[in-house]
Amino acid sequence: MAAQKRKTLPKQMRELLKAGDIEGLKKQFARCEPNAVTDKYGSNIFSLSPLPREFAFWAKEQGADVNFVDYYKKTPLFAQASAWDGQTELLIELGAKVDAAGRDGTTPLHLAAAYGRVKAARALLEAGAKVDARQNGLFRDRYTPLELALTQHRVPFDLLAQVCELLLAAGAQKTEAAREGVRHADEGFQRSRRGISDPDFLRRQALGMESLRRMFGLPPAGEVAFHDGVSPIVIAEAGFAAQYNKLWDYLVPPFGRAQTAQGETVRIAGRVRDELLRNGGANWDSDYRRMLRAFLQYLRLGCPLPAEDLAGAQEIVRLLQAAPADERLTRALCEYAVEWVLQNPQVLPPLTADYNR
């Protein structure tokens, strides 16, 4: 009786791939079902890299499906298009569908653009990928690849400029969402440049941002003033949105925790909001829960919020522990942060943190 085939790929497959041991790969793969997966939620052999060309074509002959759909409704091309050592061209040659879409409408081109994989994006476009494919909003986003690249802030600006140039040359539309992505990135750069110690990286960032502004016909963002950590915290803006944005720019450093209790309160609210709404809670962990507990402690410092508001904030934090992507809840968190900071203009030192984010 023949031995039962494995449904998951052996762990040693990754080492064999790195070593380029084709015979070893064939021997291990022969023990598996053709579409054995990396894990319960993973994809098949074509999602791994580096993938020797000879072995890839042999695996296809054994029945491995280059368009295998995994738990997340993604094909192996998604992994290859987003990986730094991905082999997008090879999978296309094997017959991968370049416009395959995940549950939320994301395509391999979305990921190649967002991760700055210029070579992968070029291969996808040359194979006919739709340059303005739009996400369906399942997880809130409805971005095109260009818009996603400009809103994710994942890659250095010089590389981002290359991606945008490639997409625009292929006919991508310069939407207002794309322009807003450049504006926001430029504003963030003006805030973060003071914390960049590598002069070469700073120069490349500046040149990359200049290229992006030129592509989209935008003026440079003004220099952002930052709080000195000592003076009373006073802002002139009116209305929640303007006040929150000003406090974020004024009190929250580009890297690490804030130097004041006021800044850390705003930072916690903003980090939680970003993780849940933009990132869908993908990295939600005990650190975020500890941040929420610290948030409640901050609201009781100095001139604390009224008892009714403290109770409301505590309920918001309780509901957010389960990481729902809820606009109303995360906005309320930020509103409590603004309220507390505005009634505590005198600088307070931050609490000792038990979280690392």
Short mmCIF file of C-alpha atoms in Angstrom, two decimals:
data_model
loop_
_atom_site.label_atom_id
_atom_site.label_comp_id
_atom_site.label_asym_id
_atom_site.label_seq_id
_atom_site.Cartn_x
_atom_site.Cartn_y
_atom_site.Cartn_z
CA MET A 1 0.00 0.00 0.00
CA ALA A 2 1.40 3.37 -1.06
CA ALA A 3 2.28 5.83 1.69
CA GLN A 4 -0.21 8.63 2.18
CA LYS A 5 0.91 11.91 0.65
CA ARG A 6 1.60 14.92 2.89
CA LYS A 7 -0.85 17.83 2.82
CA THR A 8 1.76 20.28 4.13
CA LEU A 9 5.21 20.91 2.72
CA PRO A 10 8.16 19.60 4.80
CA LYS A 11 10.01 22.29 6.75
CA GLN A 12 13.27 21.43 5.04
CA MET A 13 11.86 22.61 1.70
CA ARG A 14 12.86 26.20 2.49
CA GLU A 15 16.47 25.22 3.17
CA LEU A 16 16.57 23.11 0.02
CA LEU A 17 15.22 26.05 -1.98
CA LYS A 18 17.91 28.34 -0.58
CA ALA A 19 20.57 25.77 -1.42
CA GLY A 20 19.17 25.23 -4.92
CA ASP A 21 19.20 21.47 -4.30
CA ILE A 22 16.91 20.39 -7.14
CA GLU A 23 17.20 16.65 -6.56
CA GLY A 24 16.58 17.10 -2.85
CA LEU A 25 13.55 19.26 -3.63
CA LYS A 26 12.12 16.67 -6.00
CA LYS A 27 12.61 13.92 -3.42
CA GLN A 28 10.78 15.86 -0.69
CA PHE A 29 8.05 17.14 -3.01
CA ALA A 30 7.34 13.61 -4.24
CA ARG A 31 6.19 12.80 -0.68
CA CYS A 32 3.52 15.54 -0.89
CA GLU A 33 0.23 16.14 -2.61
CA PRO A 34 0.79 18.42 -5.65
CA ASN A 35 -0.80 21.39 -3.85
CA ALA A 36 0.55 20.75 -0.37
CA VAL A 37 0.62 24.05 1.53
CA THR A 38 3.14 25.79 3.74
CA ASP A 39 0.72 25.77 6.70
CA LYS A 40 -3.00 25.75 7.47
CA TYR A 41 -3.54 29.21 5.98
CA GLY A 42 -0.65 29.17 3.51
CA SER A 43 -0.23 28.63 -0.19
CA ASN A 44 1.52 25.96 -2.24
CA ILE A 45 5.10 25.51 -3.44
CA PHE A 46 4.87 28.37 -5.95
CA SER A 47 4.54 30.91 -3.13
CA LEU A 48 8.08 30.17 -1.89
CA SER A 49 11.33 31.68 -3.07
CA PRO A 50 13.97 31.38 -4.33
CA LEU A 51 12.34 28.92 -6.72
CA PRO A 52 14.76 27.15 -9.11
CA ARG A 53 13.38 27.36 -12.64
CA GLU A 54 13.95 23.67 -13.42
CA PHE A 55 12.20 22.58 -10.23
CA ALA A 56 9.29 24.99 -10.78
CA PHE A 57 8.47 23.54 -14.18
CA TRP A 58 8.90 19.99 -12.83
CA ALA A 59 6.50 20.77 -9.95
CA LYS A 60 3.93 22.04 -12.44
CA GLU A 61 4.25 18.78 -14.36
CA GLN A 62 3.51 16.91 -11.10
CA GLY A 63 0.23 18.80 -10.78
CA ALA A 64 1.12 21.87 -8.69
CA ASP A 65 -1.26 24.70 -9.62
CA VAL A 66 0.37 28.08 -10.20
CA ASN A 67 -3.08 29.66 -9.64
CA PHE A 68 -3.80 27.76 -6.42
CA VAL A 69 -6.15 29.80 -4.19
CA ASP A 70 -5.31 29.81 -0.49
CA TYR A 71 -7.40 30.48 2.62
CA TYR A 72 -7.21 34.22 2.00
CA LYS A 73 -8.30 33.83 -1.64
CA LYS A 74 -4.84 34.73 -2.87
CA THR A 75 -2.68 32.93 -5.42
CA PRO A 76 1.09 32.30 -5.16
CA LEU A 77 1.71 35.36 -7.35
CA PHE A 78 0.72 37.60 -4.43
CA ALA A 79 3.62 36.29 -2.34
CA GLN A 80 6.10 36.52 -5.20
CA ALA A 81 5.04 40.06 -6.19
CA SER A 82 5.53 41.38 -2.64
CA ALA A 83 8.75 39.53 -1.70
CA TRP A 84 12.13 41.25 -2.02
CA ASP A 85 13.46 38.10 -3.75
CA GLY A 86 10.20 37.27 -5.51
CA GLN A 87 10.12 35.61 -8.93
CA THR A 88 7.12 37.24 -10.51
CA GLU A 89 8.39 36.73 -14.06
CA LEU A 90 8.81 32.99 -13.49
CA LEU A 91 5.27 32.55 -12.20
CA ILE A 92 3.88 34.55 -15.12
CA GLU A 93 5.79 32.26 -17.48
CA LEU A 94 4.26 29.29 -15.65
CA GLY A 95 0.79 30.68 -16.36
CA ALA A 96 -0.07 32.80 -13.31
CA LYS A 97 -3.10 35.07 -13.76
CA VAL A 98 -1.79 38.60 -13.29
CA ASP A 99 -5.17 40.11 -12.35
CA ALA A 100 -6.18 37.52 -9.77
CA ALA A 101 -7.87 39.38 -6.90
CA GLY A 102 -8.11 38.62 -3.19
CA ARG A 103 -11.26 38.96 -1.10
CA ASP A 104 -10.86 42.74 -0.89
CA GLY A 105 -10.02 43.22 -4.56
CA THR A 106 -6.29 43.57 -3.96
CA THR A 107 -4.21 42.33 -6.89
CA PRO A 108 -0.55 41.33 -7.15
CA LEU A 109 0.15 44.76 -8.67
CA HIS A 110 -1.25 46.42 -5.54
CA LEU A 111 1.29 44.52 -3.43
CA ALA A 112 4.21 45.05 -5.80
CA ALA A 113 3.51 48.79 -5.74
CA ALA A 114 2.98 48.99 -1.97
CA TYR A 115 6.23 47.14 -1.23
CA GLY A 116 8.27 48.99 -3.83
CA ARG A 117 8.97 45.94 -5.99
CA VAL A 118 9.76 47.78 -9.21
CA LYS A 119 10.86 44.68 -11.14
CA ALA A 120 7.72 42.77 -10.16
CA ALA A 121 5.45 45.69 -11.01
CA ARG A 122 7.07 46.07 -14.42
CA ALA A 123 6.64 42.34 -15.15
CA LEU A 124 2.97 42.45 -14.14
CA LEU A 125 2.26 45.51 -16.28
CA GLU A 126 4.05 44.01 -19.27
CA ALA A 127 1.90 40.89 -18.85
CA GLY A 128 -1.27 42.98 -19.00
CA ALA A 129 -2.12 43.70 -15.35
CA LYS A 130 -4.75 46.42 -14.94
CA VAL A 131 -2.92 49.50 -13.75
CA ASP A 132 -5.98 51.09 -12.11
CA ALA A 133 -7.60 47.98 -10.60
CA ARG A 134 -9.42 49.17 -7.49
CA GLN A 135 -9.98 47.37 -4.18
CA ASN A 136 -13.61 46.61 -3.35
CA GLY A 137 -13.78 48.16 0.12
CA LEU A 138 -14.26 44.90 2.03
CA PHE A 139 -11.59 46.08 4.51
CA ARG A 140 -12.45 49.78 4.04
CA ASP A 141 -9.86 50.54 1.35
CA ARG A 142 -10.79 51.19 -2.28
CA TYR A 143 -7.33 52.07 -3.57
CA THR A 144 -5.70 51.62 -6.95
CA PRO A 145 -2.09 50.33 -6.91
CA LEU A 146 -0.79 53.90 -7.22
CA GLU A 147 -2.99 55.16 -4.39
CA LEU A 148 -2.05 52.23 -2.15
CA ALA A 149 1.67 52.77 -2.73
CA LEU A 150 1.34 56.44 -1.76
CA THR A 151 -0.71 55.82 1.38
CA GLN A 152 1.17 52.85 2.89
CA HIS A 153 4.49 54.65 3.59
CA ARG A 154 6.33 51.33 3.43
CA VAL A 155 9.29 52.20 1.21
CA PRO A 156 11.92 54.94 0.90
CA PHE A 157 10.87 57.86 -1.29
CA ASP A 158 13.47 57.27 -3.99
CA LEU A 159 12.11 53.75 -4.53
CA LEU A 160 8.51 54.96 -4.23
CA ALA A 161 9.21 57.53 -6.95
CA GLN A 162 10.40 54.75 -9.27
CA VAL A 163 7.21 52.76 -8.64
CA CYS A 164 5.00 55.80 -9.26
CA GLU A 165 6.86 56.71 -12.43
CA LEU A 166 6.34 53.17 -13.74
CA LEU A 167 2.61 53.16 -12.91
CA LEU A 168 2.02 56.62 -14.37
CA ALA A 169 3.83 55.66 -17.58
CA ALA A 170 1.44 52.68 -17.82
CA GLY A 171 -1.57 55.02 -17.60
CA ALA A 172 -2.35 55.21 -13.88
CA GLN A 173 -4.65 58.10 -13.03
CA LYS A 174 -3.40 60.96 -10.84
CA THR A 175 -6.37 60.91 -8.49
CA GLU A 176 -6.92 63.24 -5.56
CA ALA A 177 -6.29 60.30 -3.22
CA ALA A 178 -2.87 59.84 -4.83
CA ARG A 179 -2.06 63.54 -4.50
CA GLU A 180 -3.18 63.51 -0.88
CA GLY A 181 -0.87 60.55 -0.30
CA VAL A 182 2.08 62.59 -1.57
CA ARG A 183 1.08 65.60 0.56
CA HIS A 184 0.77 63.46 3.67
CA ALA A 185 4.09 61.73 2.98
CA ASP A 186 5.79 65.10 2.49
CA GLU A 187 4.36 66.45 5.75
CA GLY A 188 5.52 63.31 7.54
CA PHE A 189 8.98 63.72 6.02
CA GLN A 190 9.25 67.27 7.28
CA ARG A 191 8.43 65.97 10.77
CA SER A 192 10.78 63.00 10.62
CA ARG A 193 13.81 64.49 8.89
CA ARG A 194 15.15 65.84 12.20
CA GLY A 195 15.43 62.26 13.44
CA ILE A 196 17.33 60.92 10.40
CA SER A 197 21.01 60.60 11.35
CA ASP A 198 22.26 59.04 8.10
CA PRO A 199 23.09 61.96 5.74
CA ASP A 200 23.05 59.77 2.63
CA PHE A 201 19.60 58.37 3.45
CA LEU A 202 18.34 61.89 4.22
CA ARG A 203 19.63 63.10 0.85
CA ARG A 204 17.96 60.20 -0.99
CA GLN A 205 14.71 60.80 0.88
CA ALA A 206 14.78 64.50 -0.01
CA LEU A 207 15.48 63.80 -3.69
CA GLY A 208 12.81 61.11 -3.82
CA MET A 209 10.22 63.43 -2.29
CA GLU A 210 11.20 66.16 -4.72
CA SER A 211 10.56 63.74 -7.59
CA LEU A 212 7.16 62.79 -6.18
CA ARG A 213 6.11 66.43 -5.77
CA ARG A 214 7.20 67.15 -9.33
CA MET A 215 5.24 64.16 -10.72
CA PHE A 216 2.04 65.35 -9.06
CA GLY A 217 2.60 69.10 -9.45
CA LEU A 218 2.58 69.81 -5.73
CA PRO A 219 4.41 72.53 -3.76
CA PRO A 220 6.76 71.57 -0.89
CA ALA A 221 5.19 71.08 2.53
CA GLY A 222 6.08 73.74 5.05
CA GLU A 223 8.44 73.01 7.91
CA VAL A 224 6.59 71.57 10.90
CA ALA A 225 7.18 73.17 14.31
CA PHE A 226 7.78 70.71 17.17
CA HIS A 227 7.19 71.19 20.88
CA ASP A 228 10.30 71.76 23.01
CA GLY A 229 9.14 69.44 25.80
CA VAL A 230 8.99 72.24 28.36
CA SER A 231 6.74 75.11 27.28
CA PRO A 232 2.96 75.12 27.91
CA ILE A 233 1.08 73.27 25.18
CA VAL A 234 -1.13 75.84 23.47
CA ILE A 235 -2.64 75.56 19.99
CA ALA A 236 -4.82 77.94 18.01
CA GLU A 237 -6.73 75.40 15.93
CA ALA A 238 -10.47 74.93 16.38
CA GLY A 239 -12.50 71.76 15.80
CA PHE A 240 -11.52 68.20 16.66
CA ALA A 241 -9.86 67.19 13.36
CA ALA A 242 -7.66 70.28 13.15
CA GLN A 243 -6.78 70.08 16.85
CA TYR A 244 -5.89 66.39 16.70
CA ASN A 245 -3.72 66.82 13.59
CA LYS A 246 -1.92 69.80 15.15
CA LEU A 247 -1.28 67.97 18.43
CA TRP A 248 0.03 64.95 16.54
CA ASP A 249 2.45 67.05 14.50
CA TYR A 250 3.42 69.16 17.52
CA LEU A 251 3.84 66.51 20.22
CA VAL A 252 4.41 63.08 18.64
CA PRO A 253 8.00 62.33 17.53
CA PRO A 254 8.74 60.56 14.24
CA PHE A 255 10.15 57.56 16.10
CA GLY A 256 9.57 56.09 19.56
CA ARG A 257 7.49 57.30 22.47
CA ALA A 258 6.69 60.95 23.20
CA GLN A 259 8.67 63.00 25.71
CA THR A 260 5.53 64.32 27.44
CA ALA A 261 2.42 62.70 28.89
CA GLN A 262 0.34 64.82 26.54
CA GLY A 263 2.25 63.63 23.48
CA GLU A 264 2.11 59.99 24.54
CA THR A 265 -1.66 60.18 25.06
CA VAL A 266 -2.13 61.48 21.53
CA ARG A 267 0.37 58.94 20.17
CA ILE A 268 -1.41 55.97 21.77
CA ALA A 269 -4.77 57.05 20.37
CA GLY A 270 -3.26 57.57 16.92
CA ARG A 271 -1.32 54.31 16.88
CA VAL A 272 -4.40 52.31 17.92
CA ARG A 273 -6.54 54.08 15.32
CA ASP A 274 -3.99 53.47 12.56
CA GLU A 275 -3.53 49.80 13.42
CA LEU A 276 -7.24 49.06 13.45
CA LEU A 277 -8.45 51.18 10.54
CA ARG A 278 -5.51 51.20 8.14
CA ASN A 279 -3.89 47.87 8.98
CA GLY A 280 -7.06 45.96 9.84
CA GLY A 281 -5.65 44.87 13.21
CA ALA A 282 -3.12 42.56 11.53
CA ASN A 283 -0.46 43.36 14.15
CA TRP A 284 -2.83 43.71 17.10
CA ASP A 285 -1.26 42.18 20.22
CA SER A 286 -0.81 42.52 23.98
CA ASP A 287 1.32 45.63 23.47
CA TYR A 288 -1.64 47.50 22.00
CA ARG A 289 -3.83 46.36 24.90
CA ARG A 290 -1.25 47.64 27.39
CA MET A 291 -1.18 50.92 25.50
CA LEU A 292 -4.93 51.23 25.93
CA ARG A 293 -4.64 50.60 29.66
CA ALA A 294 -1.95 53.27 29.88
CA PHE A 295 -4.23 55.62 27.93
CA LEU A 296 -6.81 55.44 30.72
CA GLN A 297 -4.11 56.20 33.30
CA TYR A 298 -3.09 59.31 31.38
CA LEU A 299 -6.64 60.63 31.36
CA ARG A 300 -6.55 60.61 35.18
CA LEU A 301 -3.32 62.65 35.45
CA GLY A 302 -3.07 66.37 36.15
CA CYS A 303 -6.50 67.85 35.63
CA PRO A 304 -8.37 64.60 34.89
CA LEU A 305 -11.35 64.28 32.59
CA PRO A 306 -14.79 64.55 34.23
CA ALA A 307 -16.09 61.31 35.74
CA GLU A 308 -18.63 60.91 32.93
CA ASP A 309 -15.95 61.17 30.25
CA LEU A 310 -13.62 58.83 32.12
CA ALA A 311 -16.41 56.25 32.23
CA GLY A 312 -16.99 56.74 28.51
CA ALA A 313 -13.28 56.33 27.75
CA GLN A 314 -13.15 53.18 29.85
CA GLU A 315 -16.03 51.68 27.86
CA ILE A 316 -14.34 52.62 24.58
CA VAL A 317 -11.13 50.92 25.70
CA ARG A 318 -13.08 47.82 26.75
CA LEU A 319 -14.69 47.56 23.33
CA LEU A 320 -11.40 48.17 21.51
CA GLN A 321 -9.64 45.30 23.30
CA ALA A 322 -11.17 42.95 20.72
CA ALA A 323 -9.58 45.02 17.91
CA PRO A 324 -12.68 45.99 15.91
CA ALA A 325 -12.09 48.18 12.85
CA ASP A 326 -14.63 50.68 14.16
CA GLU A 327 -14.33 54.29 12.98
CA ARG A 328 -16.67 55.56 15.71
CA LEU A 329 -14.74 53.95 18.56
CA THR A 330 -11.29 54.99 17.37
CA ARG A 331 -12.45 58.53 16.71
CA ALA A 332 -13.85 58.71 20.26
CA LEU A 333 -10.48 57.55 21.61
CA CYS A 334 -8.75 60.41 19.77
CA GLU A 335 -11.40 62.90 20.96
CA TYR A 336 -10.75 61.96 24.60
CA ALA A 337 -7.02 62.40 24.01
CA VAL A 338 -7.54 65.90 22.57
CA GLU A 339 -9.92 66.86 25.38
CA TRP A 340 -7.44 65.82 28.07
CA VAL A 341 -4.45 67.54 26.44
CA LEU A 342 -6.31 70.82 25.97
CA GLN A 343 -7.24 70.99 29.64
CA ASN A 344 -3.65 70.14 30.68
CA PRO A 345 -1.44 72.74 28.97
CA GLN A 346 1.36 72.43 31.55
CA VAL A 347 3.77 69.69 30.56
CA LEU A 348 3.50 66.41 32.48
CA PRO A 349 6.15 63.67 32.35
CA PRO A 350 5.17 60.40 30.65
CA LEU A 351 4.41 57.30 32.67
CA THR A 352 6.83 54.39 32.73
CA ALA A 353 5.77 52.30 29.75
CA ASP A 354 5.17 48.54 29.91
CA TYR A 355 4.79 48.35 26.10
CA ASN A 356 7.34 48.48 23.28
CA ARG A 357 5.35 49.95 20.42
#
